[in-house]
C-alpha cells in the first residue's frame, strides 16, 4: 500500500506540468510543423494526457487502495480540474479549436488557477493526513508494546511460582526449576527489549 506522501508526489508530478503544457499547446497548435515544434507539441500532449488520466482515474484509484478519500470540497476541486482539462483532450482530436479566443481564455484564466489551487490544497491535505496516520500508528505500536509488557510480567510471575512449586517437591523438581529459571531470564530480557523500543517511539 502506498503512503499518502507517495500518492501526493505521484499526483503532483503528473498534474503539475499540465499547466505549462496547456499554454504550450495553445501556442504550438498554431505553429508550423517543423521537427522541433512537433517534438514540443507531443511533449505537451503527453503531459496533458497524463494529467487528465491522473485526475480522472489514477488518483481516485490510488486513494481507494490506501483507504483514503478527499474531503468533499477537495474532491470537487479534483473533478473541476478533470473537467477543465477535458477540452484540451478534445483539441488534440481537432487542433483547429486551439485558435479560438474562447479556448485561449480557458487555458489562461480558468485551467491554470484551478490546477494550481488544487495542487496546493491536495498537497496540504495529504501531508497532514499522512502525519495523522503516523501519529495513530505510533500510538497503536505503543499500545501493542504495553500489552506485550503485561504478558511478559505475567510470564515472569508464572515462572517464579513454578520455581517455588518445583522447590517444594525436592529433587524431583530440580529439572523443572532450571526450566522455570530460564523462562524467567528470557522474559526479563524481552522486557528490556520492549522498554528500549517503547523509549525510541516516545522520543
Short mmCIF file of C-alpha atoms in Angstrom, two decimals:
data_model
loop_
_atom_site.label_atom_id
_atom_site.label_comp_id
_atom_site.label_asym_id
_atom_site.label_seq_id
_atom_site.Cartn_x
_atom_site.Cartn_y
_atom_site.Cartn_z
CA UNK A 1 0.00 0.00 0.00
CA UNK A 2 1.35 3.43 -0.96
CA UNK A 3 1.72 6.12 1.67
CA UNK A 4 -0.28 9.31 1.19
CA UNK A 5 3.03 11.11 0.67
CA UNK A 6 3.82 8.78 -2.25
CA UNK A 7 0.38 9.42 -3.73
CA UNK A 8 0.84 13.16 -3.33
CA UNK A 9 4.21 13.05 -5.10
CA UNK A 10 2.94 10.92 -7.99
CA UNK A 11 -0.16 13.05 -8.46
CA UNK A 12 1.80 16.31 -8.31
CA UNK A 13 4.35 15.09 -10.86
CA UNK A 14 1.58 14.04 -13.26
CA UNK A 15 -0.76 17.01 -12.83
CA UNK A 16 1.66 19.92 -12.26
CA UNK A 17 3.23 20.02 -15.76
CA UNK A 18 -0.22 20.26 -17.37
CA UNK A 19 -0.36 23.98 -16.55
CA UNK A 20 2.65 24.74 -18.75
CA UNK A 21 1.66 22.06 -21.26
CA UNK A 22 -1.74 23.68 -21.78
CA UNK A 23 -0.18 27.05 -22.50
CA UNK A 24 2.38 25.42 -24.78
CA UNK A 25 -0.35 23.66 -26.72
CA UNK A 26 -2.10 26.97 -27.12
CA UNK A 27 0.96 28.31 -28.95
CA UNK A 28 2.14 25.15 -30.67
CA UNK A 29 -1.19 24.25 -32.23
CA UNK A 30 -0.92 27.40 -34.39
CA UNK A 31 2.77 26.97 -35.28
CA UNK A 32 4.33 25.29 -38.28
CA UNK A 33 5.00 21.56 -38.35
CA UNK A 34 8.80 21.71 -38.05
CA UNK A 35 10.53 18.86 -36.23
CA UNK A 36 11.13 20.88 -33.05
CA UNK A 37 7.53 22.07 -32.98
CA UNK A 38 6.28 18.51 -33.41
CA UNK A 39 8.51 17.25 -30.57
CA UNK A 40 7.42 20.06 -28.26
CA UNK A 41 3.77 19.53 -29.18
CA UNK A 42 3.99 15.81 -28.47
CA UNK A 43 5.58 16.50 -25.08
CA UNK A 44 2.72 18.87 -24.23
CA UNK A 45 0.17 16.32 -25.44
CA UNK A 46 1.75 13.61 -23.26
CA UNK A 47 1.69 15.89 -20.22
CA UNK A 48 -1.92 16.93 -20.69
CA UNK A 49 -2.98 13.32 -21.26
CA UNK A 50 -1.09 12.13 -18.17
CA UNK A 51 -2.69 14.85 -16.02
CA UNK A 52 -6.16 14.03 -17.38
CA UNK A 53 -5.70 10.32 -16.60
CA UNK A 54 -4.31 11.06 -13.13
CA UNK A 55 -7.21 13.34 -12.23
CA UNK A 56 -9.85 11.11 -13.78
CA UNK A 57 -8.90 7.58 -12.76
CA UNK A 58 -5.44 7.03 -11.31
CA UNK A 59 -5.63 9.40 -8.33
CA UNK A 60 -9.05 8.12 -7.17
CA UNK A 61 -7.80 4.52 -7.56
CA UNK A 62 -4.64 5.20 -5.52
CA UNK A 63 -6.67 6.87 -2.78
CA UNK A 64 -9.12 3.94 -2.62
CA UNK A 65 -6.23 1.45 -2.45
CA UNK A 66 -4.88 3.40 0.54
CA UNK A 67 -8.31 3.52 2.22
CA UNK A 68 -8.38 7.29 1.97
CA UNK A 69 -10.68 9.82 0.35
CA UNK A 70 -10.62 13.56 -0.18
CA UNK A 71 -12.98 15.76 1.81
CA UNK A 72 -15.97 16.92 -0.32
CA UNK A 73 -14.53 20.35 -1.18
CA UNK A 74 -11.20 18.91 -2.36
CA UNK A 75 -13.00 16.18 -4.29
CA UNK A 76 -15.00 18.88 -6.08
CA UNK A 77 -11.75 20.62 -6.97
CA UNK A 78 -10.34 17.39 -8.41
CA UNK A 79 -13.45 16.92 -10.53
CA UNK A 80 -13.33 20.57 -11.67
CA UNK A 81 -9.70 20.17 -12.78
CA UNK A 82 -10.56 17.00 -14.66
CA UNK A 83 -13.40 18.76 -16.43
CA UNK A 84 -11.20 21.77 -17.18
CA UNK A 85 -8.62 19.53 -18.86
CA UNK A 86 -11.20 17.70 -20.95
CA UNK A 87 -11.45 20.47 -23.61
CA UNK A 88 -7.70 20.15 -24.17
CA UNK A 89 -8.14 16.45 -24.86
CA UNK A 90 -10.81 17.42 -27.41
CA UNK A 91 -8.40 19.92 -29.01
CA UNK A 92 -5.91 17.11 -29.52
CA UNK A 93 -8.53 15.50 -31.76
CA UNK A 94 -9.46 18.78 -33.50
CA UNK A 95 -6.41 21.13 -33.47
CA UNK A 96 -8.38 23.90 -35.20
CA UNK A 97 -10.21 24.64 -31.93
CA UNK A 98 -6.96 25.85 -30.37
CA UNK A 99 -7.13 29.02 -32.45
CA UNK A 100 -10.34 30.27 -30.83
CA UNK A 101 -10.17 33.07 -28.26
CA UNK A 102 -12.54 31.07 -26.05
CA UNK A 103 -10.00 28.25 -25.85
CA UNK A 104 -7.20 30.72 -25.08
CA UNK A 105 -9.21 32.27 -22.24
CA UNK A 106 -9.99 28.80 -20.90
CA UNK A 107 -6.29 27.85 -20.69
CA UNK A 108 -5.12 31.19 -19.29
CA UNK A 109 -7.87 32.19 -16.88
CA UNK A 110 -9.70 29.01 -15.95
CA UNK A 111 -7.47 25.94 -16.15
CA UNK A 112 -4.25 27.34 -14.67
CA UNK A 113 -5.81 28.83 -11.48
CA UNK A 114 -7.92 25.71 -10.92
CA UNK A 115 -4.99 23.30 -11.21
CA UNK A 116 -2.66 25.48 -9.11
CA UNK A 117 -5.24 25.76 -6.33
CA UNK A 118 -5.98 22.03 -6.39
CA UNK A 119 -2.30 21.08 -6.21
CA UNK A 120 -1.78 23.38 -3.22
CA UNK A 121 -4.84 22.08 -1.35
CA UNK A 122 -4.11 18.45 -2.24
CA UNK A 123 -0.51 18.70 -1.01
CA UNK A 124 -1.53 20.27 2.31
CA UNK A 125 -4.33 17.74 2.84
CA UNK A 126 -2.26 14.64 2.08
CA UNK A 127 0.72 15.82 4.14
CA UNK A 128 -1.50 16.48 7.16
CA UNK A 129 -3.38 13.20 6.67
CA UNK A 130 -0.10 11.25 6.48
CA UNK A 131 1.10 12.98 9.65
CA UNK A 132 -2.08 11.96 11.48
CA UNK A 133 -1.73 8.37 10.23
CA UNK A 134 1.82 8.21 11.55
CA UNK A 135 0.68 9.52 14.95
CA UNK A 136 -2.08 6.88 15.11
CA UNK A 137 0.35 4.16 14.00
CA UNK A 138 2.78 5.16 16.74
CA UNK A 139 0.01 5.11 19.33
CA UNK A 140 -1.05 1.63 18.16
CA UNK A 141 2.55 0.42 18.41
CA UNK A 142 2.87 1.79 21.94
CA UNK A 143 -0.36 0.03 22.94
CA UNK A 144 0.90 -3.23 21.44
CA UNK A 145 4.16 -2.90 23.35
CA UNK A 146 2.29 -2.12 26.57
CA UNK A 147 0.21 -5.28 26.07
CA UNK A 148 3.36 -7.31 25.42
CA UNK A 149 4.92 -5.89 28.59
CA UNK A 150 1.91 -7.08 30.61
CA UNK A 151 2.24 -10.55 29.09
CA UNK A 152 5.98 -10.56 29.86
CA UNK A 153 5.35 -9.68 33.51
CA UNK A 154 2.76 -12.44 33.79
CA UNK A 155 5.22 -14.94 32.32
CA UNK A 156 7.80 -13.88 34.93
CA UNK A 157 5.24 -14.37 37.69
CA UNK A 158 4.26 -17.80 36.40
CA UNK A 159 7.92 -18.83 36.11
CA UNK A 160 8.55 -17.62 39.68
CA UNK A 161 5.57 -19.59 41.01
CA UNK A 162 6.71 -22.64 39.05
CA UNK A 163 10.14 -22.38 40.71
CA UNK A 164 8.50 -22.32 44.14
CA UNK A 165 6.37 -25.35 43.36
CA UNK A 166 9.39 -27.21 41.95
CA UNK A 167 11.36 -26.46 45.12
CA UNK A 168 8.57 -27.93 47.25
CA UNK A 169 8.86 -31.35 45.66
CA UNK A 170 12.62 -31.51 46.20
CA UNK A 171 14.94 -33.47 43.90
CA UNK A 172 12.12 -34.42 41.50
CA UNK A 173 11.56 -30.74 40.69
CA UNK A 174 15.17 -29.72 40.01
CA UNK A 175 14.87 -30.03 36.23
CA UNK A 176 11.70 -28.01 36.23
CA UNK A 177 13.37 -25.36 38.41
CA UNK A 178 16.08 -24.89 35.76
CA UNK A 179 13.45 -24.52 33.02
CA UNK A 180 11.43 -22.03 35.08
CA UNK A 181 14.59 -20.02 35.73
CA UNK A 182 15.40 -19.91 32.01
CA UNK A 183 11.87 -18.76 31.23
CA UNK A 184 12.16 -16.02 33.84
CA UNK A 185 15.50 -14.85 32.39
CA UNK A 186 14.15 -14.78 28.81
CA UNK A 187 11.10 -12.88 29.98
CA UNK A 188 13.34 -10.31 31.67
CA UNK A 189 15.42 -9.83 28.50
CA UNK A 190 12.23 -9.46 26.45
CA UNK A 191 11.01 -6.85 28.92
CA UNK A 192 14.20 -4.82 28.47
CA UNK A 193 13.89 -5.12 24.68
CA UNK A 194 10.30 -3.84 24.80
CA UNK A 195 11.34 -0.99 27.09
CA UNK A 196 14.01 0.07 24.57
CA UNK A 197 11.51 0.04 21.68
CA UNK A 198 8.97 1.94 23.74
CA UNK A 199 11.61 4.56 24.61
CA UNK A 200 12.56 5.04 20.96
CA UNK A 201 8.93 5.52 19.93
CA UNK A 202 8.33 8.11 22.64
CA UNK A 203 11.32 10.26 21.61
#
